[in-house]
Short mmCIF file of C-alpha atoms in Angstrom, two decimals:
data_model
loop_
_atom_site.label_atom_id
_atom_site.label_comp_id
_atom_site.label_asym_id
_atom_site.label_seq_id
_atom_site.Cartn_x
_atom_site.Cartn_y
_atom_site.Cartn_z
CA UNK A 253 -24.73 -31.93 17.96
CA UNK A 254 -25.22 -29.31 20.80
CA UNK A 255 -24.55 -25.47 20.10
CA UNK A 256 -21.73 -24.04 21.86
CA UNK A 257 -22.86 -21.49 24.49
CA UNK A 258 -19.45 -18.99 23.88
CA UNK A 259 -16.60 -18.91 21.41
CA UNK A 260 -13.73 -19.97 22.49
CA UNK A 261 -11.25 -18.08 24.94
CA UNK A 262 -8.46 -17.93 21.82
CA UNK A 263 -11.20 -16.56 18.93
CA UNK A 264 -12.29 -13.67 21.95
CA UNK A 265 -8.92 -13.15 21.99
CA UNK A 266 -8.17 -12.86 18.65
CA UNK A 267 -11.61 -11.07 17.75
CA UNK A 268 -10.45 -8.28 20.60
CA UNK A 269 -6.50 -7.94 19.24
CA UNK A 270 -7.60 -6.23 15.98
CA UNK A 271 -9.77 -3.39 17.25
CA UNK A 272 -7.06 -2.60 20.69
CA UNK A 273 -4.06 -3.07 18.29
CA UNK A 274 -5.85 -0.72 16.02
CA UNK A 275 -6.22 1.91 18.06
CA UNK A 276 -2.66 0.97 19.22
CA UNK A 277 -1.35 2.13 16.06
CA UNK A 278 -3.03 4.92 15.72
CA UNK A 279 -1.84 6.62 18.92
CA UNK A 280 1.65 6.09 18.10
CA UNK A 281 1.39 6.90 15.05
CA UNK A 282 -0.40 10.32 15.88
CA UNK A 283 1.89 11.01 19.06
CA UNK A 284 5.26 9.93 16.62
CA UNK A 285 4.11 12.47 13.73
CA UNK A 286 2.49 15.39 15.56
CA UNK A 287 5.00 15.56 18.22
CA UNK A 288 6.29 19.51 18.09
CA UNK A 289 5.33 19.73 14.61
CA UNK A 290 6.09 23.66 14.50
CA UNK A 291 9.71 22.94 14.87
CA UNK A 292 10.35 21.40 11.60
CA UNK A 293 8.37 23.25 9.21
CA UNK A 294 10.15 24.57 5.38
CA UNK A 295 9.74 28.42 5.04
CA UNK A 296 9.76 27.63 1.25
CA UNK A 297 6.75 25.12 1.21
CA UNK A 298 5.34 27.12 4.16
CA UNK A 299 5.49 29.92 1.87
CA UNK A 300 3.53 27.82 -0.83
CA UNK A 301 1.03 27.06 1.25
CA UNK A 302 -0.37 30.52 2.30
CA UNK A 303 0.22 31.84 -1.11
CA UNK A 304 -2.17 28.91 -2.22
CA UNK A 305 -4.69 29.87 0.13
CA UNK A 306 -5.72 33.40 -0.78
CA UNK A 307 -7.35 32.19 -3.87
CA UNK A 308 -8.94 29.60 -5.48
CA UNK A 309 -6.75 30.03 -8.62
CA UNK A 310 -3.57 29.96 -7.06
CA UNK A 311 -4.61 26.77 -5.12
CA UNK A 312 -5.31 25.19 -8.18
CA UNK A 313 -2.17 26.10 -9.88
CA UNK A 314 -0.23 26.08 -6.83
CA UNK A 315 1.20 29.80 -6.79
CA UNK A 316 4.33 30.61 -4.83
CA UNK A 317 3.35 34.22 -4.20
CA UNK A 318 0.03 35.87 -2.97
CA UNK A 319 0.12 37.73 -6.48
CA UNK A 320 0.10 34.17 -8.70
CA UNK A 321 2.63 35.53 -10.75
CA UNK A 322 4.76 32.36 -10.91
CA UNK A 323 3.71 28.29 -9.43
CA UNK A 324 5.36 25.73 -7.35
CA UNK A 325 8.17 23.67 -9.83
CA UNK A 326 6.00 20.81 -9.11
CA UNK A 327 2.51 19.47 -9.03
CA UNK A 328 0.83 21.10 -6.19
CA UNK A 329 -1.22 17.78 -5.30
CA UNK A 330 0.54 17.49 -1.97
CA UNK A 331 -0.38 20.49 -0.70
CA UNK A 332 -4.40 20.99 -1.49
CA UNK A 333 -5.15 20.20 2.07
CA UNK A 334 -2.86 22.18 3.77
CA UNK A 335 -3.76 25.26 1.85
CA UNK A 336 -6.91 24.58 2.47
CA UNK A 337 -6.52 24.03 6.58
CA UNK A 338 -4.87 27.39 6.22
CA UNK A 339 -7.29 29.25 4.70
CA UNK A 340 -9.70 27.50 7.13
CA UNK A 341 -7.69 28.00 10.15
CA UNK A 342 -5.16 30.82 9.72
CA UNK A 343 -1.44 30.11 8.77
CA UNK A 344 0.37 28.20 11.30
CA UNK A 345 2.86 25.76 11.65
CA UNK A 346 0.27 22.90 12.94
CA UNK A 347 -2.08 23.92 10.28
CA UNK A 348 0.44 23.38 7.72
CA UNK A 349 2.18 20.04 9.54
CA UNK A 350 -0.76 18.09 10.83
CA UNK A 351 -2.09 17.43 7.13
CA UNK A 352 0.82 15.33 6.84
CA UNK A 353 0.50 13.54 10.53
CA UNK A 354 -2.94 12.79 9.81
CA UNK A 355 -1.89 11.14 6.44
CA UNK A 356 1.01 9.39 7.26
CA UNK A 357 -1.53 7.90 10.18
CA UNK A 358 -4.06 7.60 7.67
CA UNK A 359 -1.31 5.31 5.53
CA UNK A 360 -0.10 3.34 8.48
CA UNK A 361 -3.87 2.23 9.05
CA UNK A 362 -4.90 1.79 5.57
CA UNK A 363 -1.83 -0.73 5.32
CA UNK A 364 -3.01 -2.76 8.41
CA UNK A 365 -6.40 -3.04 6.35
CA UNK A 366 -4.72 -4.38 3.52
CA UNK A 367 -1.88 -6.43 5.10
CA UNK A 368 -4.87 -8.20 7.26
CA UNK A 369 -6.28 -9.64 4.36
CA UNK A 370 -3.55 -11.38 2.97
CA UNK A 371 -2.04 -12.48 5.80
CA UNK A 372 -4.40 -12.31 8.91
CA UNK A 373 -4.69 -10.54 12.01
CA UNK A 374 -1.42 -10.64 13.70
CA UNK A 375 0.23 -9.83 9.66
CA UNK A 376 -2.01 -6.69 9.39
CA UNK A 377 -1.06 -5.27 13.08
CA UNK A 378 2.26 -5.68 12.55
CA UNK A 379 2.37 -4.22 9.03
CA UNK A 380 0.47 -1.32 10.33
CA UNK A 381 3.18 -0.76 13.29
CA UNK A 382 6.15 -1.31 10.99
CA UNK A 383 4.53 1.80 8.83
CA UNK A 384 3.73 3.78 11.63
CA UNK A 385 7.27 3.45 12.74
CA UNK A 386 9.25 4.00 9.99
CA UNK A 387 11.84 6.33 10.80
CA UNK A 388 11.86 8.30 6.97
CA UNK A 389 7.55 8.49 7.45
CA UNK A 390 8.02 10.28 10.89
CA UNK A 391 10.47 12.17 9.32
CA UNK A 392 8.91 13.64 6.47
CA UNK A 393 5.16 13.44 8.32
CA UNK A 394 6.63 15.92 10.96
CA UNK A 395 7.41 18.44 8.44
CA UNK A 396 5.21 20.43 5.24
CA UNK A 397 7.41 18.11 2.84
CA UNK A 398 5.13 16.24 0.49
CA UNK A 399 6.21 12.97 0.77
CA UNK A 400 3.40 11.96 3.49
CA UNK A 401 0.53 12.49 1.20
CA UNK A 402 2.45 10.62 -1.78
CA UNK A 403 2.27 7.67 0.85
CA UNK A 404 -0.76 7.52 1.42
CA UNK A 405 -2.01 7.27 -2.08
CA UNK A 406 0.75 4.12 -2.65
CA UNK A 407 -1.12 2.68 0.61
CA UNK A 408 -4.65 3.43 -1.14
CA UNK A 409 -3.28 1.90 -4.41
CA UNK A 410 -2.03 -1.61 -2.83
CA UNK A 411 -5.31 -1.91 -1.42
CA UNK A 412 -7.15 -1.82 -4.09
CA UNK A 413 -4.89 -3.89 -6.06
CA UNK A 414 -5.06 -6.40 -3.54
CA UNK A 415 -8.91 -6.68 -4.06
CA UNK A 416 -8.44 -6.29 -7.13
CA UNK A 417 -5.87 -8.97 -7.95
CA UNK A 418 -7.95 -11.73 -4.97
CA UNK A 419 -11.19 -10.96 -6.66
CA UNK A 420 -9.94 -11.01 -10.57
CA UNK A 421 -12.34 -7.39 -10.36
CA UNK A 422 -12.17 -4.75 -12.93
CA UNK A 423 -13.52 -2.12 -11.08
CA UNK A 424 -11.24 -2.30 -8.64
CA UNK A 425 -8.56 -2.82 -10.46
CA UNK A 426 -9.95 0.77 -12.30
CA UNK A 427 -10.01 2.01 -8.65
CA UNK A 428 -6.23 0.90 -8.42
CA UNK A 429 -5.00 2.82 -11.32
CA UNK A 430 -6.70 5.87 -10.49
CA UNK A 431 -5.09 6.01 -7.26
CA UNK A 432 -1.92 5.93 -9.27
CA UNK A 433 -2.90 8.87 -10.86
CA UNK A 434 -3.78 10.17 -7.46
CA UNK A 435 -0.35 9.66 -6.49
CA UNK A 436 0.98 11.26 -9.66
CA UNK A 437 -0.43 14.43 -8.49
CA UNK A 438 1.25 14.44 -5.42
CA UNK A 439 4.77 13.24 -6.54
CA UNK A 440 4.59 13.23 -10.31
CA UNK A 441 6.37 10.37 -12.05
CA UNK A 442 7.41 8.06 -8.93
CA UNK A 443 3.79 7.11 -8.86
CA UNK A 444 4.23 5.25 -12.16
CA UNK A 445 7.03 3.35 -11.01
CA UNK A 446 3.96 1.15 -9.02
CA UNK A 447 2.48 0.37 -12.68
CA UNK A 448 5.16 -2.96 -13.31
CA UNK A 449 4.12 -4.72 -10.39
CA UNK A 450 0.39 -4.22 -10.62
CA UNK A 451 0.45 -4.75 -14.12
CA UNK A 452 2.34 -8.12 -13.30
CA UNK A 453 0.35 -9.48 -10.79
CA UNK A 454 -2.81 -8.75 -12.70
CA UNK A 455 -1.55 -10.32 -15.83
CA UNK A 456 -0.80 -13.73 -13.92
CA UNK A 457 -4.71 -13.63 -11.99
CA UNK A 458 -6.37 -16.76 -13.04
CA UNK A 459 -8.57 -15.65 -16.14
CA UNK A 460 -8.70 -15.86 -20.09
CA UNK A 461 -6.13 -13.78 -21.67
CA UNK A 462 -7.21 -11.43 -23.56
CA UNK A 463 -9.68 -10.26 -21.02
CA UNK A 464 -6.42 -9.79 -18.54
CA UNK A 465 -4.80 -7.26 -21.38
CA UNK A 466 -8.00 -5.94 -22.24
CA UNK A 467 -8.26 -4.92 -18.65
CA UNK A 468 -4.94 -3.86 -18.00
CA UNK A 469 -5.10 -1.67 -21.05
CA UNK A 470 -8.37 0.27 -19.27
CA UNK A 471 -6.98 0.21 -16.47
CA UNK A 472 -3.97 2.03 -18.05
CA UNK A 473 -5.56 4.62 -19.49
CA UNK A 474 -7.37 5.33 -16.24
CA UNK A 475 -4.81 5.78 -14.84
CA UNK A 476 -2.88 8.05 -17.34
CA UNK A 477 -5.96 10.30 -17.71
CA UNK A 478 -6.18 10.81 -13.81
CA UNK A 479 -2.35 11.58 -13.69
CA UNK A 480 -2.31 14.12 -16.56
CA UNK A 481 -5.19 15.22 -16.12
CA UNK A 482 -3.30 18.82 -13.78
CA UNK A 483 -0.61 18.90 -16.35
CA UNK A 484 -3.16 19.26 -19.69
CA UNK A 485 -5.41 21.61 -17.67
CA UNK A 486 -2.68 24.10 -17.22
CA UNK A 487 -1.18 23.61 -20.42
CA UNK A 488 -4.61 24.37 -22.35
CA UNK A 489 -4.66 27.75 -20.30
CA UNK A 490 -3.47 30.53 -21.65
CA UNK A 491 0.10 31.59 -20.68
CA UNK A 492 -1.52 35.25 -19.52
CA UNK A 493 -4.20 33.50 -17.24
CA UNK A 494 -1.68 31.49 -14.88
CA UNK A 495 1.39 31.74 -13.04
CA UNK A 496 4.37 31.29 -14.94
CA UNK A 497 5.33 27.12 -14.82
CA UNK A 498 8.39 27.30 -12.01
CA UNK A 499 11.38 25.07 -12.57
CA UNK A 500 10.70 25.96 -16.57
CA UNK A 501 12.10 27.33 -19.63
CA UNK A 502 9.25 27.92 -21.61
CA UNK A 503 6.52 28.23 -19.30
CA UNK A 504 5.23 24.80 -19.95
CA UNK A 505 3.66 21.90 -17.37
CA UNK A 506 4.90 19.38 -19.22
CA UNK A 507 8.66 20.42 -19.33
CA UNK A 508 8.31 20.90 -15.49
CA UNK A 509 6.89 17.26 -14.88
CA UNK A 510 8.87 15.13 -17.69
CA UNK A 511 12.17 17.76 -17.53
CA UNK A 512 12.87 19.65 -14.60
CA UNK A 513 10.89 16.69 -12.29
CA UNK A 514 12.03 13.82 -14.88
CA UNK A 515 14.90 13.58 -16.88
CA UNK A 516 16.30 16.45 -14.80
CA UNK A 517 16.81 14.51 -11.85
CA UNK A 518 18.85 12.01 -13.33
CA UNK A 519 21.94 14.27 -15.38
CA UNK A 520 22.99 17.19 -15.12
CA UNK A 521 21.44 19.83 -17.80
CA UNK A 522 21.62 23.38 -16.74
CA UNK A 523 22.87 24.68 -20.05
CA UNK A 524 20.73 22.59 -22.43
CA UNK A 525 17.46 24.51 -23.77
CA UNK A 526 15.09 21.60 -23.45
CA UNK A 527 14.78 21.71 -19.77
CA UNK A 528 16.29 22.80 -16.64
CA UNK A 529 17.98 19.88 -14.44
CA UNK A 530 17.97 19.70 -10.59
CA UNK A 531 20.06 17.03 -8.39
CA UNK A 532 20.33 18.39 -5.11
CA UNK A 533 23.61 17.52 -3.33
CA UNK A 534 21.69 16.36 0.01
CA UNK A 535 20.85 13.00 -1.53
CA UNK A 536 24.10 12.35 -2.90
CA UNK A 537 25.11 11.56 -6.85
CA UNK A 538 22.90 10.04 -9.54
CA UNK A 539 23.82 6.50 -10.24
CA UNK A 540 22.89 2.65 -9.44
CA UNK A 541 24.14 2.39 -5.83
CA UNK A 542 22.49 6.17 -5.28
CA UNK A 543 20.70 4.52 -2.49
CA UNK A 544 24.13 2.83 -0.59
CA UNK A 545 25.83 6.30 -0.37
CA UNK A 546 26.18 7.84 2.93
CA UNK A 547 23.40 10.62 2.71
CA UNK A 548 20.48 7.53 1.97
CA UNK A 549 22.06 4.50 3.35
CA UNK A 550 20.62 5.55 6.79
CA UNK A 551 16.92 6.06 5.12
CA UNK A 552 16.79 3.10 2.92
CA UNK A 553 19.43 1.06 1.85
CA UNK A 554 19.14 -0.72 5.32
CA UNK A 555 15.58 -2.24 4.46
CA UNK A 556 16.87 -3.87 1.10
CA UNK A 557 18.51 -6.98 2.26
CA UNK A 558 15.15 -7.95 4.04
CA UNK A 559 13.77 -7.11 0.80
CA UNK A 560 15.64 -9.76 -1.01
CA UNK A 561 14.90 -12.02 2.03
CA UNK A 562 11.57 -11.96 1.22
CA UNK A 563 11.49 -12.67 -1.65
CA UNK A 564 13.24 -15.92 -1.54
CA UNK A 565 11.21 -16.47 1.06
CA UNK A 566 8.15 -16.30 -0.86
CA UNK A 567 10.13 -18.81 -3.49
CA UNK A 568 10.38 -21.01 -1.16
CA UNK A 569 6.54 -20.92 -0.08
CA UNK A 570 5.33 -20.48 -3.89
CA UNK A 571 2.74 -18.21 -3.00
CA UNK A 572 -0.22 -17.67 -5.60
CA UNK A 573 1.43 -15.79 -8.81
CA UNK A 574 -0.65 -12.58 -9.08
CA UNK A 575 -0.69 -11.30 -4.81
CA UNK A 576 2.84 -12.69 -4.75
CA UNK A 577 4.22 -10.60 -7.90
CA UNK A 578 2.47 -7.68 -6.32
CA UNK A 579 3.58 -7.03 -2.64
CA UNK A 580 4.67 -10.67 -1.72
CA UNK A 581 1.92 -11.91 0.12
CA UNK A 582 -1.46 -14.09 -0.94
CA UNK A 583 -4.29 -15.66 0.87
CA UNK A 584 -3.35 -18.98 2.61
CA UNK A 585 -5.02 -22.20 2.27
CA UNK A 586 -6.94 -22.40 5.60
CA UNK A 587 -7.36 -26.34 6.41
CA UNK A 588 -10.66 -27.54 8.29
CA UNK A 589 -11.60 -30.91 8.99
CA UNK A 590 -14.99 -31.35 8.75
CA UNK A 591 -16.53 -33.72 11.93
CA UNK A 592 -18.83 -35.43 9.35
CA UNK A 593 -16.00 -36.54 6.59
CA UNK A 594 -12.28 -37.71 6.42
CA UNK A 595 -9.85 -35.40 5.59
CA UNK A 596 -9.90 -31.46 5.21
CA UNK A 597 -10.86 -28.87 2.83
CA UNK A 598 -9.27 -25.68 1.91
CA UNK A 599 -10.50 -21.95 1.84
CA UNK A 600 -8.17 -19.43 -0.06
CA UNK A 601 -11.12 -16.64 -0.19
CA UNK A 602 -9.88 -13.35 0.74
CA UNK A 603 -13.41 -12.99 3.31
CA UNK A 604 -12.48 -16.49 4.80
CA UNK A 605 -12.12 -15.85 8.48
CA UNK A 606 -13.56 -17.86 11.47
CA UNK A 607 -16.83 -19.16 11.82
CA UNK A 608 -19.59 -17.26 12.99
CA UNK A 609 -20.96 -18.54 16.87
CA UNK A 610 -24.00 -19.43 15.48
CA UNK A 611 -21.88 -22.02 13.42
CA UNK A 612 -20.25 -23.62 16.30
CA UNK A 613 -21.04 -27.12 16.64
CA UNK A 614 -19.51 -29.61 19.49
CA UNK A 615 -18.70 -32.57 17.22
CA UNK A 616 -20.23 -35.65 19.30
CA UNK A 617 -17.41 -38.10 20.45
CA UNK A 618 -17.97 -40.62 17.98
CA UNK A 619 -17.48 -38.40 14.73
CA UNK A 620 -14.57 -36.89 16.29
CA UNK A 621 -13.23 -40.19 16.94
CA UNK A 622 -13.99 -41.03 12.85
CA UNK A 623 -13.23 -38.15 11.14
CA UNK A 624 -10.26 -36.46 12.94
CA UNK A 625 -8.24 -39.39 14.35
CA UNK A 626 -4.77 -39.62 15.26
CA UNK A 627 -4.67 -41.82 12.20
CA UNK A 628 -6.01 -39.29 9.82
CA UNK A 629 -4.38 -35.92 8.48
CA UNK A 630 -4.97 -32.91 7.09
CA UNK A 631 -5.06 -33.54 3.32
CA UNK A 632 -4.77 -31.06 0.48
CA UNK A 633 -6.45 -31.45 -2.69
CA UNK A 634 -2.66 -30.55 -4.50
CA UNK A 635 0.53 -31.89 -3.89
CA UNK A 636 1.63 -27.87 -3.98
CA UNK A 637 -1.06 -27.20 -1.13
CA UNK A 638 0.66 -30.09 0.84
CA UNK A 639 3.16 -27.87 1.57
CA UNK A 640 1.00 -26.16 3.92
CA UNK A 641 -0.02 -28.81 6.03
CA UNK A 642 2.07 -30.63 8.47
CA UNK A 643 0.11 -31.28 11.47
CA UNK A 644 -2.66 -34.18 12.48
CA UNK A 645 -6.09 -33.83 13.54
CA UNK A 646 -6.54 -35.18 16.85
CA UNK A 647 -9.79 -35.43 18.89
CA UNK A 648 -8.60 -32.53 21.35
CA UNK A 649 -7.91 -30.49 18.64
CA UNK A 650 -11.64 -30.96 17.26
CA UNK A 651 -13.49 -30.88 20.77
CA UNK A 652 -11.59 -27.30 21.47
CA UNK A 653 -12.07 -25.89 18.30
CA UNK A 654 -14.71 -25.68 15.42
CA UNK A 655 -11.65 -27.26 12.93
CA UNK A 656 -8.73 -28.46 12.64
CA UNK A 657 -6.36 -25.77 10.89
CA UNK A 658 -3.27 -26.48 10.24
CA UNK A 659 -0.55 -24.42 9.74
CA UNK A 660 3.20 -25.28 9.76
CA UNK A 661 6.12 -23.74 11.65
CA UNK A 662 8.11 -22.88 8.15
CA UNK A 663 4.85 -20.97 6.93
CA UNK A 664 3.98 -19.26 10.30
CA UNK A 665 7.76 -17.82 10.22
CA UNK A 666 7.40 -16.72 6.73
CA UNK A 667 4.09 -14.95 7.23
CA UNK A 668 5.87 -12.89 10.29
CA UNK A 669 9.19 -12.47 8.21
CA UNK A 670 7.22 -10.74 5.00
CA UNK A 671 5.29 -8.44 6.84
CA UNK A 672 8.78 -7.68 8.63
CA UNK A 673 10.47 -7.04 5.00
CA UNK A 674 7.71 -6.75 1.79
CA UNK A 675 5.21 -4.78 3.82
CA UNK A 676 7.55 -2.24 5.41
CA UNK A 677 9.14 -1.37 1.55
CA UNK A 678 5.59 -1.12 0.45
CA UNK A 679 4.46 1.28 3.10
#
């Protein structure tokens, strides 16, 4: 065998997409978000966030007014960091907006990360771009809303699940349900509704049972520590010490997370004594097809029918159990034929990428001729894995590459159409 001198012209290529479509994404992602940010910013959450910065208390509890005398009704996760650029730079709109840019960025880059090792190169580019472009993200990223932040931590949370979930790992699966309490700090009890999923997936990973619930149980209580972990600090303070709880009765955290922020949302309370009820008339009435009415259609309701696409999709493909319950993608089998042996082996490893150059090898004409023949084919080691395959080795193939891969036409669509429809509901 003689070494090959230079990868090939396709790998350069491909090695060179990821970093340029990188930094692709992250330009129009900053220009979309931080274009004339100080012309969308709240005067209420504004307000927030220069009362929050003139002490370290009323950070912490998230005070409406200078004085602390009464908080934000919610938990004042999503707006630490603008607080604190405001107390760092002096209250302004683009020290109160660009938090968010820079986070809804950060998301749209953390998904390319994650999308890239499920599905590749190309999948984690485009999943980036379909974040970076969503029209709600810009939205709520060019504003002091706290939506942005509450993004990012999902974004954080699937990639840790997705090592967690490829690598069977406990600590990061730990690391996963932390970030769900990360989340919970930012936008309270939507972060939970991540929990089924992750929970799923991990449950169907491919170890014994009990140590599957035993770690899903941990992992649980990680992640309920981390997300109450606000709400018990202010209720063991005393009453005199804090602001009053807003959107409260009784002065108490947890009415204001699990009422006024929970049960609140969904009926309409305002004269019951447990807690107070808020469903603003912007996002339409509470109810199953809340998200087909005409003030959310626009935002949402549009995405769901690639949604269900996908996921027959992904029935038809029979992905791996655990990464497909989870966001609908998995590692595919990547097919090699080996110059010195019939037929191909298979690589489902979520580091699996191309071979190094110092592992090139120009097969010499007479293994070619043996090993990857026009009479020979890719073979699986499972019928299911079969699927996956379709094409032949030939000795052009094998001279102009380092293996034969083989991937077929169904699967490449499929890989393009879920990042198109899972990746952009995840982000």
């Amino acid at each position: 065998m003689t070494a090959v001198s230079a990868p090939p012209a396709r790998l350069r290529l491909t090695r060179a997409a990821w970093p340029v479509g990188l930094v692709l994404i992250v330009i129009a992602a900053a220009v979309l978000t931080g274009w004339q940010v100080s012309a969308s910013m709240s005067d209420y959450y504004g307000a927030v966030a220069m009362s929050m910065s003139k002490s370290w208390s009323n950070l912490f509890f998230g005070a409406f007014d200078p004085a602390g005398t009464v908080s934000l009704d919610k938990i004042p996760g999503s707006f630490w960091i603008p607080a604190l650029a405001v107390r760092l730079f002096g209250f302004s709109p683009a020290a109160v907006i660009l938090p968010n840019a820079i986070a809804a960025t950060a998301a749209a880059v953390v998904a390319a990360f994650t999308a890239r090792r499920l599905v590749g190169t190309t999948g984690g580019l485009l999943a980036g771009a379909v974040v970076a472009t969503t029209p709600i993200l810009v939205a709520v990223a060019r504003s002091n809303q706290p939506q942005a932040f509450f993004v990012l931590a999902l974004a954080l949370v699937a990639w840790a699940a997705v090592r967690a979930i490829q690598q069977r790992s406990l600590g990061w699966y730990l690391l996963a349900g932390a970030l769900i309490g990360v989340a919970f700090q930012t936008y309270m009890l939507e972060a939970w509704a991540v929990w089924p999923a992750l929970a799923a997936a991990y449950l169907c990973t491919r170890q014994r049972w009990w140590r599957r619930i035993w770690h899903t149980l941990l992992t649980g209580a990680v992640s309920l520590v981390v997300s109450l972990a606000w709400v018990a600090v202010v209720w063991l303070v005393p009453a005199s010490d804090r602001p009053y709880v807003g959107g409260t009765n009784s002065n108490n955290p947890w009415e204001m997370v699990f009422g006024y922020n929970g049960l609140g949302r969904f009926s309409a309370t305002a004269d019951s004594d447990a807690y107070r009820s808020f469903t603003p008339a912007f996002s339409g009435d509470p109810g199953p097809l809340r998200l087909f009415n005409t003030e959310l259609a626009g935002q949402i309701a549009w995405l769901l029918p690639a949604t269900v696409a996908a996921i027959v999709v992904l029935f038809i493909l029979r992905w791996r159990p655990a990464t497909g319950v989870f966001l609908g993608g998995g590692s595919r089998p990547r097919w090699r034929c080996s110059p010195s042996s019939r037929g191909c082996t298979s690589s489902t490893h979520p580091r699996s990428r191309s071979p190094s150059p110092s592992s090139w090898r120009r097969p010499s004409p007479s293994r070619v001729h043996g090993a990857c023949s026009g009479r020979s084919s890719c073979s699986s080691p499972s019928r299911r894995s079969r699927r996956f395959s379709s094409r032949r080795c030939t000795p052009n193939r094998a001279r102009s590459s380092p293996g034969c891969r083989s991937r077929s036409p169904r699967s490449r669509f499929c890989f393009w159409f879920v990042n198109a429809g899972c990746w952009r509901c995840a982000g």
